[in-house]
Tab-separated table of C-alpha atoms in Angstrom:
chain	number	residue	atom	x	y	z
A	1	UNK	CA	-12.649	-3.497	37.340
A	2	UNK	CA	-12.197	-6.448	37.250
A	3	UNK	CA	-14.011	-6.999	34.622
A	4	UNK	CA	-13.176	-4.325	32.572
A	5	UNK	CA	-9.475	-5.665	33.491
A	6	UNK	CA	-10.580	-9.088	31.682
A	7	UNK	CA	-11.823	-7.123	28.811
A	8	UNK	CA	-8.271	-5.399	28.425
A	9	UNK	CA	-6.080	-8.672	28.431
A	10	UNK	CA	-8.497	-10.287	26.614
A	11	UNK	CA	-7.994	-7.746	23.441
A	12	UNK	CA	-4.153	-7.435	24.149
A	13	UNK	CA	-4.269	-11.681	23.739
A	14	UNK	CA	-3.840	-11.164	19.922
A	15	UNK	CA	-3.953	-9.029	16.693
A	16	UNK	CA	-7.291	-10.171	15.496
A	17	UNK	CA	-8.719	-8.882	19.197
A	18	UNK	CA	-7.118	-6.239	19.225
A	19	UNK	CA	-8.494	-4.825	16.166
A	20	UNK	CA	-11.632	-6.091	17.168
A	21	UNK	CA	-11.862	-4.044	20.035
A	22	UNK	CA	-10.246	-0.635	18.158
A	23	UNK	CA	-12.938	-1.013	15.815
A	24	UNK	CA	-16.186	-1.523	18.377
A	25	UNK	CA	-15.096	1.548	19.991
A	26	UNK	CA	-14.912	3.433	16.867
A	27	UNK	CA	-18.674	2.510	16.088
A	28	UNK	CA	-19.436	3.592	19.951
A	29	UNK	CA	-18.071	7.044	18.678
A	30	UNK	CA	-19.102	7.311	15.048
A	31	UNK	CA	-22.225	6.972	17.178
A	32	UNK	CA	-21.282	9.244	19.871
A	33	UNK	CA	-20.276	11.937	17.355
A	34	UNK	CA	-23.821	11.291	15.348
A	35	UNK	CA	-25.334	12.148	18.492
A	36	UNK	CA	-23.492	15.308	19.298
A	37	UNK	CA	-23.682	16.676	15.509
A	38	UNK	CA	-25.221	20.125	15.824
A	39	UNK	CA	-27.650	18.506	12.015
A	40	UNK	CA	-28.418	22.281	10.546
A	41	UNK	CA	-30.612	21.586	7.406
A	42	UNK	CA	-30.021	24.781	4.412
A	43	UNK	CA	-33.044	24.662	3.263
A	44	UNK	CA	-32.466	25.877	0.172
A	45	UNK	CA	-33.495	24.083	-3.092
A	46	UNK	CA	-29.772	23.882	-4.367
A	47	UNK	CA	-28.366	23.393	-1.223
A	48	UNK	CA	-30.289	20.852	0.963
A	49	UNK	CA	-29.543	17.493	-1.503
A	50	UNK	CA	-25.911	18.216	-1.275
A	51	UNK	CA	-25.523	18.631	2.281
A	52	UNK	CA	-27.916	15.851	3.060
A	53	UNK	CA	-26.266	12.946	1.874
A	54	UNK	CA	-22.614	14.991	1.995
A	55	UNK	CA	-23.976	13.512	6.207
A	56	UNK	CA	-24.429	10.737	5.254
A	57	UNK	CA	-22.141	9.418	3.090
A	58	UNK	CA	-18.723	11.705	3.546
A	59	UNK	CA	-17.866	10.760	7.746
A	60	UNK	CA	-18.389	6.989	6.405
A	61	UNK	CA	-15.946	7.452	4.082
A	62	UNK	CA	-14.192	9.367	6.899
A	63	UNK	CA	-14.370	6.730	9.339
A	64	UNK	CA	-13.508	3.832	6.591
A	65	UNK	CA	-10.098	5.123	6.129
A	66	UNK	CA	-9.691	5.719	9.870
A	67	UNK	CA	-9.805	2.467	10.183
A	68	UNK	CA	-7.358	1.705	7.549
A	69	UNK	CA	-4.882	4.182	9.875
A	70	UNK	CA	-5.476	2.586	13.289
A	71	UNK	CA	-4.518	-1.075	11.476
A	72	UNK	CA	-1.178	-2.167	12.574
A	73	UNK	CA	-1.487	-4.595	9.779
A	74	UNK	CA	-1.991	-2.001	6.796
A	75	UNK	CA	2.543	-0.803	6.748
A	76	UNK	CA	2.860	-4.923	6.797
A	77	UNK	CA	0.748	-5.737	3.967
A	78	UNK	CA	1.926	-2.682	2.508
A	79	UNK	CA	5.584	-3.838	3.010
A	80	UNK	CA	5.138	-7.221	1.741
A	81	UNK	CA	3.063	-6.419	-1.852
A	82	UNK	CA	6.023	-3.476	-2.190
A	83	UNK	CA	8.831	-5.912	-0.965
A	84	UNK	CA	11.349	-8.158	-3.387
A	85	UNK	CA	11.001	-11.331	-4.272
A	86	UNK	CA	14.067	-12.408	-3.191
A	87	UNK	CA	14.257	-15.844	-1.555
A	88	UNK	CA	10.898	-15.420	-0.076
A	89	UNK	CA	7.774	-16.096	-2.711
A	90	UNK	CA	4.942	-14.078	-1.906
A	91	UNK	CA	1.506	-15.453	-2.555
A	92	UNK	CA	-1.545	-13.213	-3.307
A	93	UNK	CA	-4.053	-15.114	-1.579
A	94	UNK	CA	-2.363	-14.296	1.609
A	95	UNK	CA	-2.312	-11.136	0.585
A	96	UNK	CA	-5.894	-10.653	-0.373
A	97	UNK	CA	-6.823	-12.417	2.727
A	98	UNK	CA	-5.405	-9.935	4.610
A	99	UNK	CA	-6.801	-6.693	2.824
A	100	UNK	CA	-10.430	-8.390	3.262
A	101	UNK	CA	-10.063	-8.593	6.999
A	102	UNK	CA	-8.648	-4.928	7.537
A	103	UNK	CA	-11.604	-3.878	5.101
A	104	UNK	CA	-14.332	-6.229	7.155
A	105	UNK	CA	-13.267	-3.955	10.483
A	106	UNK	CA	-13.039	-0.972	8.965
A	107	UNK	CA	-15.926	-1.224	7.940
A	108	UNK	CA	-18.068	-1.585	11.484
A	109	UNK	CA	-17.742	2.641	11.969
A	110	UNK	CA	-19.471	3.213	8.541
A	111	UNK	CA	-21.983	0.905	8.936
A	112	UNK	CA	-22.619	1.852	11.759
A	113	UNK	CA	-23.116	5.718	10.928
A	114	UNK	CA	-25.248	5.175	7.411
A	115	UNK	CA	-27.571	2.646	9.999
A	116	UNK	CA	-28.137	5.375	12.580
A	117	UNK	CA	-28.400	8.245	10.640
A	118	UNK	CA	-31.016	6.388	8.051
A	119	UNK	CA	-32.598	5.263	11.517
A	120	UNK	CA	-32.561	8.923	12.654
A	121	UNK	CA	-34.087	10.524	9.602
A	122	UNK	CA	-32.818	13.909	9.540
A	123	UNK	CA	-30.439	13.570	6.196
A	124	UNK	CA	-33.041	12.351	4.235
A	125	UNK	CA	-35.400	14.794	5.585
A	126	UNK	CA	-33.093	17.621	4.280
A	127	UNK	CA	-31.828	16.064	1.187
A	128	UNK	CA	-35.135	14.766	-0.544
A	129	UNK	CA	-37.906	17.121	1.436
A	130	UNK	CA	-37.793	19.117	-2.564
A	131	UNK	CA	-39.646	15.308	-3.859
A	132	UNK	CA	-42.282	15.140	-1.324
A	133	UNK	CA	-45.719	14.450	-3.522
A	134	UNK	CA	-47.950	17.312	-3.385
A	135	UNK	CA	-50.578	16.061	-4.701
A	136	UNK	CA	-51.065	13.274	-2.717
A	137	UNK	CA	-50.563	14.901	1.041
A	138	UNK	CA	-50.713	18.233	0.538
A	139	UNK	CA	-52.919	21.104	-1.603
A	140	UNK	CA	-51.922	20.341	-4.679
A	141	UNK	CA	-54.880	23.627	-6.003
A	142	UNK	CA	-52.670	25.979	-3.937
A	143	UNK	CA	-53.094	29.028	-5.725
A	144	UNK	CA	-50.851	31.704	-7.225
A	145	UNK	CA	-47.245	29.486	-6.522
A	146	UNK	CA	-44.973	28.278	-9.780
A	147	UNK	CA	-42.739	25.371	-9.570
A	148	UNK	CA	-39.997	27.081	-7.915
A	149	UNK	CA	-41.621	28.717	-5.450
A	150	UNK	CA	-42.917	25.787	-4.363
A	151	UNK	CA	-39.812	24.104	-4.339
A	152	UNK	CA	-38.796	26.837	-2.004
A	153	UNK	CA	-41.461	26.538	0.243
A	154	UNK	CA	-40.736	22.055	0.433
A	155	UNK	CA	-37.077	23.201	0.840
A	156	UNK	CA	-38.328	24.791	4.296
A	157	UNK	CA	-39.794	21.482	5.492
A	158	UNK	CA	-36.575	20.845	8.165
A	159	UNK	CA	-36.509	24.076	9.353
A	160	UNK	CA	-39.703	24.591	11.198
A	161	UNK	CA	-39.315	27.837	12.514
A	162	UNK	CA	-39.021	29.343	9.174
A	163	UNK	CA	-41.827	27.375	7.559
A	164	UNK	CA	-44.571	28.742	5.752
A	165	UNK	CA	-46.455	26.170	3.950
A	166	UNK	CA	-48.977	25.105	6.135
A	167	UNK	CA	-51.708	25.894	3.383
A	168	UNK	CA	-50.008	24.015	0.420
A	169	UNK	CA	-48.596	20.890	2.215
A	170	UNK	CA	-48.644	20.328	6.542
A	171	UNK	CA	-45.376	20.485	7.916
A	172	UNK	CA	-45.716	17.401	10.211
A	173	UNK	CA	-47.459	15.484	7.329
A	174	UNK	CA	-43.936	15.936	5.421
A	175	UNK	CA	-41.286	15.421	7.980
A	176	UNK	CA	-42.925	11.737	9.054
A	177	UNK	CA	-43.558	10.921	5.878
A	178	UNK	CA	-40.099	10.863	4.990
A	179	UNK	CA	-38.879	9.678	8.037
A	180	UNK	CA	-40.946	6.421	7.407
A	181	UNK	CA	-39.068	6.368	4.362
A	182	UNK	CA	-35.729	7.391	5.411
A	183	UNK	CA	-36.574	4.140	8.897
A	184	UNK	CA	-37.408	1.936	6.341
A	185	UNK	CA	-33.998	2.000	4.048
A	186	UNK	CA	-32.268	2.293	7.499
A	187	UNK	CA	-33.916	-1.503	8.659
A	188	UNK	CA	-33.396	-2.417	4.717
A	189	UNK	CA	-29.524	-1.574	5.117
A	190	UNK	CA	-28.947	-3.181	8.502
A	191	UNK	CA	-30.231	-6.022	7.870
A	192	UNK	CA	-28.622	-6.499	4.453
A	193	UNK	CA	-25.588	-6.074	6.070
A	194	UNK	CA	-25.929	-8.733	8.764
A	195	UNK	CA	-26.908	-11.047	5.674
A	196	UNK	CA	-23.824	-10.239	3.850
A	197	UNK	CA	-21.774	-10.470	6.853
A	198	UNK	CA	-22.893	-13.918	7.822
A	199	UNK	CA	-22.294	-15.278	4.473
A	200	UNK	CA	-18.512	-13.689	4.480
A	201	UNK	CA	-18.017	-14.891	8.123
A	202	UNK	CA	-19.443	-18.239	8.335
A	203	UNK	CA	-19.591	-19.683	4.413
A	204	UNK	CA	-16.580	-18.462	2.989
A	205	UNK	CA	-14.635	-20.551	4.701
A	206	UNK	CA	-16.986	-23.602	4.255
A	207	UNK	CA	-16.565	-24.062	-0.158
A	208	UNK	CA	-12.383	-23.063	0.162
A	209	UNK	CA	-10.759	-24.566	4.006
A	210	UNK	CA	-7.559	-25.305	3.217
A	211	UNK	CA	-7.141	-22.488	1.164
A	212	UNK	CA	-9.018	-20.330	4.014
A	213	UNK	CA	-6.837	-21.932	6.304
A	214	UNK	CA	-3.717	-21.591	4.813
A	215	UNK	CA	-4.103	-17.733	4.292
A	216	UNK	CA	-5.282	-17.413	7.578
A	217	UNK	CA	-2.054	-18.873	8.929
A	218	UNK	CA	0.385	-17.269	6.918
A	219	UNK	CA	-0.812	-13.938	7.475
A	220	UNK	CA	-0.530	-14.529	11.516
A	221	UNK	CA	2.811	-15.916	10.471
A	222	UNK	CA	3.796	-12.363	9.060
A	223	UNK	CA	2.222	-10.583	11.641
A	224	UNK	CA	4.091	-12.794	14.485
A	225	UNK	CA	7.494	-13.196	12.196
A	226	UNK	CA	7.820	-8.891	12.168
A	227	UNK	CA	7.036	-8.416	16.024
A	228	UNK	CA	9.634	-10.606	16.518
A	229	UNK	CA	11.864	-9.138	14.262
A	230	UNK	CA	11.173	-5.774	16.061
A	231	UNK	CA	11.980	-7.478	19.494
A	232	UNK	CA	14.901	-8.971	18.152
A	233	UNK	CA	16.102	-5.426	16.459
A	234	UNK	CA	15.416	-3.614	19.724
A	235	UNK	CA	17.997	-6.100	22.394
A	236	UNK	CA	20.129	-5.814	19.303
A	237	UNK	CA	20.164	-1.450	19.538
A	238	UNK	CA	19.546	-2.072	23.719
A	239	UNK	CA	22.963	-4.275	23.729
A	240	UNK	CA	24.707	-2.539	21.142
A	241	UNK	CA	23.881	0.936	23.466
A	242	UNK	CA	24.783	-0.372	26.111
A	243	UNK	CA	28.595	-2.131	24.766
A	244	UNK	CA	29.373	1.159	23.352
A	245	UNK	CA	28.222	3.297	26.919
A	246	UNK	CA	30.073	1.441	29.133
A	247	UNK	CA	33.469	1.055	26.309
A	248	UNK	CA	33.145	5.355	26.434
A	249	UNK	CA	33.531	5.063	29.916
A	250	UNK	CA	35.858	2.403	30.587
A	251	UNK	CA	38.349	5.292	27.505
A	252	UNK	CA	37.263	7.887	29.893
A	253	UNK	CA	38.055	5.808	33.216
A	254	UNK	CA	41.451	4.293	31.970
A	255	UNK	CA	42.663	8.146	30.596
A	256	UNK	CA	41.989	9.293	34.175
A	257	UNK	CA	43.698	6.795	35.287
A	258	UNK	CA	46.673	7.252	33.609
A	259	UNK	CA	46.845	10.629	34.121
A	260	UNK	CA	45.843	10.458	37.944
A	261	UNK	CA	47.677	7.473	38.070
A	262	UNK	CA	44.866	5.538	39.517
A	263	UNK	CA	44.053	1.916	38.718
A	264	UNK	CA	40.673	1.679	36.543
A	265	UNK	CA	37.740	0.560	37.873
A	266	UNK	CA	36.474	-3.480	36.856
A	267	UNK	CA	34.768	-4.029	33.458
A	268	UNK	CA	31.177	-4.975	34.821
A	269	UNK	CA	29.810	-8.568	35.051
A	270	UNK	CA	26.999	-8.019	32.716
A	271	UNK	CA	29.114	-6.414	29.668
A	272	UNK	CA	29.704	-9.829	28.629
A	273	UNK	CA	26.548	-10.689	28.546
A	274	UNK	CA	25.448	-7.859	26.182
A	275	UNK	CA	28.324	-8.425	23.852
A	276	UNK	CA	27.265	-11.929	23.287
A	277	UNK	CA	23.426	-10.445	22.448
A	278	UNK	CA	25.262	-8.558	18.988
A	279	UNK	CA	25.459	-11.681	17.512
A	280	UNK	CA	28.735	-10.547	16.284
A	281	UNK	CA	27.152	-7.163	14.297
A	282	UNK	CA	29.300	-5.017	16.129
A	283	UNK	CA	29.574	-1.773	13.599
A	284	UNK	CA	26.768	-0.091	11.802
A	285	UNK	CA	27.910	-1.171	8.085
A	286	UNK	CA	27.214	-4.509	9.157
A	287	UNK	CA	23.622	-3.950	10.620
A	288	UNK	CA	22.760	-1.523	7.800
A	289	UNK	CA	23.574	-4.783	5.888
A	290	UNK	CA	22.074	-7.183	7.691
A	291	UNK	CA	18.532	-4.973	7.340
A	292	UNK	CA	18.550	-4.692	3.610
A	293	UNK	CA	19.015	-8.213	3.299
A	294	UNK	CA	15.770	-8.728	4.971
A	295	UNK	CA	13.355	-6.422	3.687
A	296	UNK	CA	15.335	-7.593	-0.084
A	297	UNK	CA	15.447	-11.622	-0.126
A	298	UNK	CA	13.935	-12.938	2.921
A	299	UNK	CA	15.282	-16.387	4.736
A	300	UNK	CA	13.235	-19.411	3.078
A	301	UNK	CA	10.584	-21.003	5.069
A	302	UNK	CA	12.193	-24.008	5.288
A	303	UNK	CA	13.758	-25.628	8.974
A	304	UNK	CA	15.793	-28.312	7.216
A	305	UNK	CA	19.204	-28.521	7.825
A	306	UNK	CA	21.339	-28.010	5.242
A	307	UNK	CA	22.816	-31.245	3.782
A	308	UNK	CA	26.069	-32.085	4.490
A	309	UNK	CA	28.793	-33.935	2.059
A	310	UNK	CA	30.047	-37.257	3.103
A	311	UNK	CA	32.880	-39.213	2.460
A	312	UNK	CA	31.330	-41.078	-0.051
A	313	UNK	CA	30.191	-38.654	-2.002
A	314	UNK	CA	26.847	-35.647	-1.312
A	315	UNK	CA	23.919	-36.611	1.322
A	316	UNK	CA	21.861	-34.619	-0.668
A	317	UNK	CA	19.639	-35.882	-2.850
A	318	UNK	CA	19.879	-35.035	-6.355
A	319	UNK	CA	22.114	-31.940	-5.762
A	320	UNK	CA	25.482	-31.997	-6.149
A	321	UNK	CA	28.756	-30.836	-4.104
A	322	UNK	CA	29.606	-26.714	-3.843
A	323	UNK	CA	32.704	-27.463	-4.793
A	324	UNK	CA	33.449	-30.604	-6.992
A	325	UNK	CA	37.267	-32.426	-6.120
A	326	UNK	CA	39.291	-32.506	-9.368
A	327	UNK	CA	39.816	-35.924	-11.535
A	328	UNK	CA	42.880	-37.056	-9.682
A	329	UNK	CA	45.573	-37.692	-12.702
A	330	UNK	CA	47.154	-41.193	-12.354
A	331	UNK	CA	51.204	-42.004	-13.277
A	332	UNK	CA	52.879	-45.008	-14.297
A	333	UNK	CA	57.100	-45.413	-13.317
A	334	UNK	CA	59.579	-47.628	-15.693
A	335	UNK	CA	62.168	-49.327	-14.334
A	336	UNK	CA	64.631	-51.001	-16.297
A	337	UNK	CA	67.827	-53.738	-15.055
A	338	UNK	CA	69.800	-52.458	-17.542
């Protein structure tokens, strides 16, 4: 149990570790799904190819989309891509980094499915059983069979119980031939995906290390900023609801006390603390305006204090004061002793 607890805590340490854990679980789930899947080839010339390639390609596409759906960053990426420019610019490099990071994790489960399917060989056997070279593996001079009839006989190779072409080509020979080709393709696919993953994960930062670090940093910043904003909104909503409920019950107790000539109850001590957490936003319209302002014009990423005007002039460099003083008018008075 301690090991599982440590693994669970590692997955919860940050967003990247959590998504790696989700992708690993999806990869294991894809292998379990394939092992539990009842593969039934139709054994018909015009349907074998569609069924075999469909089982090989359609589930990986579904798993790929499911990997994007389960990724929490997809909504963050869409929000960052579609939000107005506002006071903060949008960096396309950060958006590309976020999309590539999600795509790499979402591809793990489809790659596992395709690898397991090719190494098993059932899909390739069903899809390309009509392409077995009868001239080199069987009896090409088998009489009284047209090309269409030969295709119908070869289409029954995956279905051993209804196969009736042992005199044309042995079922074991054809199945072993197609399975060897499928396993060769499977190992080549695994090798290719491993090399691509190595190149993407290790060689890419070597050529643009500064840009890679910048994109990774601001991607993490957007994720953390969104979490803190959600936590702040949840805390404000909790405080708002608490003060609203307390005011409701205080009003009810005051009405009851006025009707029964009793003194009202004392205000709870934590009411002031909840009111302080509202930060001056005490009505629905102001809160909606604050949320719209956050979406339309996020504050710029600049933490320096604003420059303040001094007695001798403006303290900022190259920035005029917000309200320049009007030029002072001077008057002269003349007196005569006459």
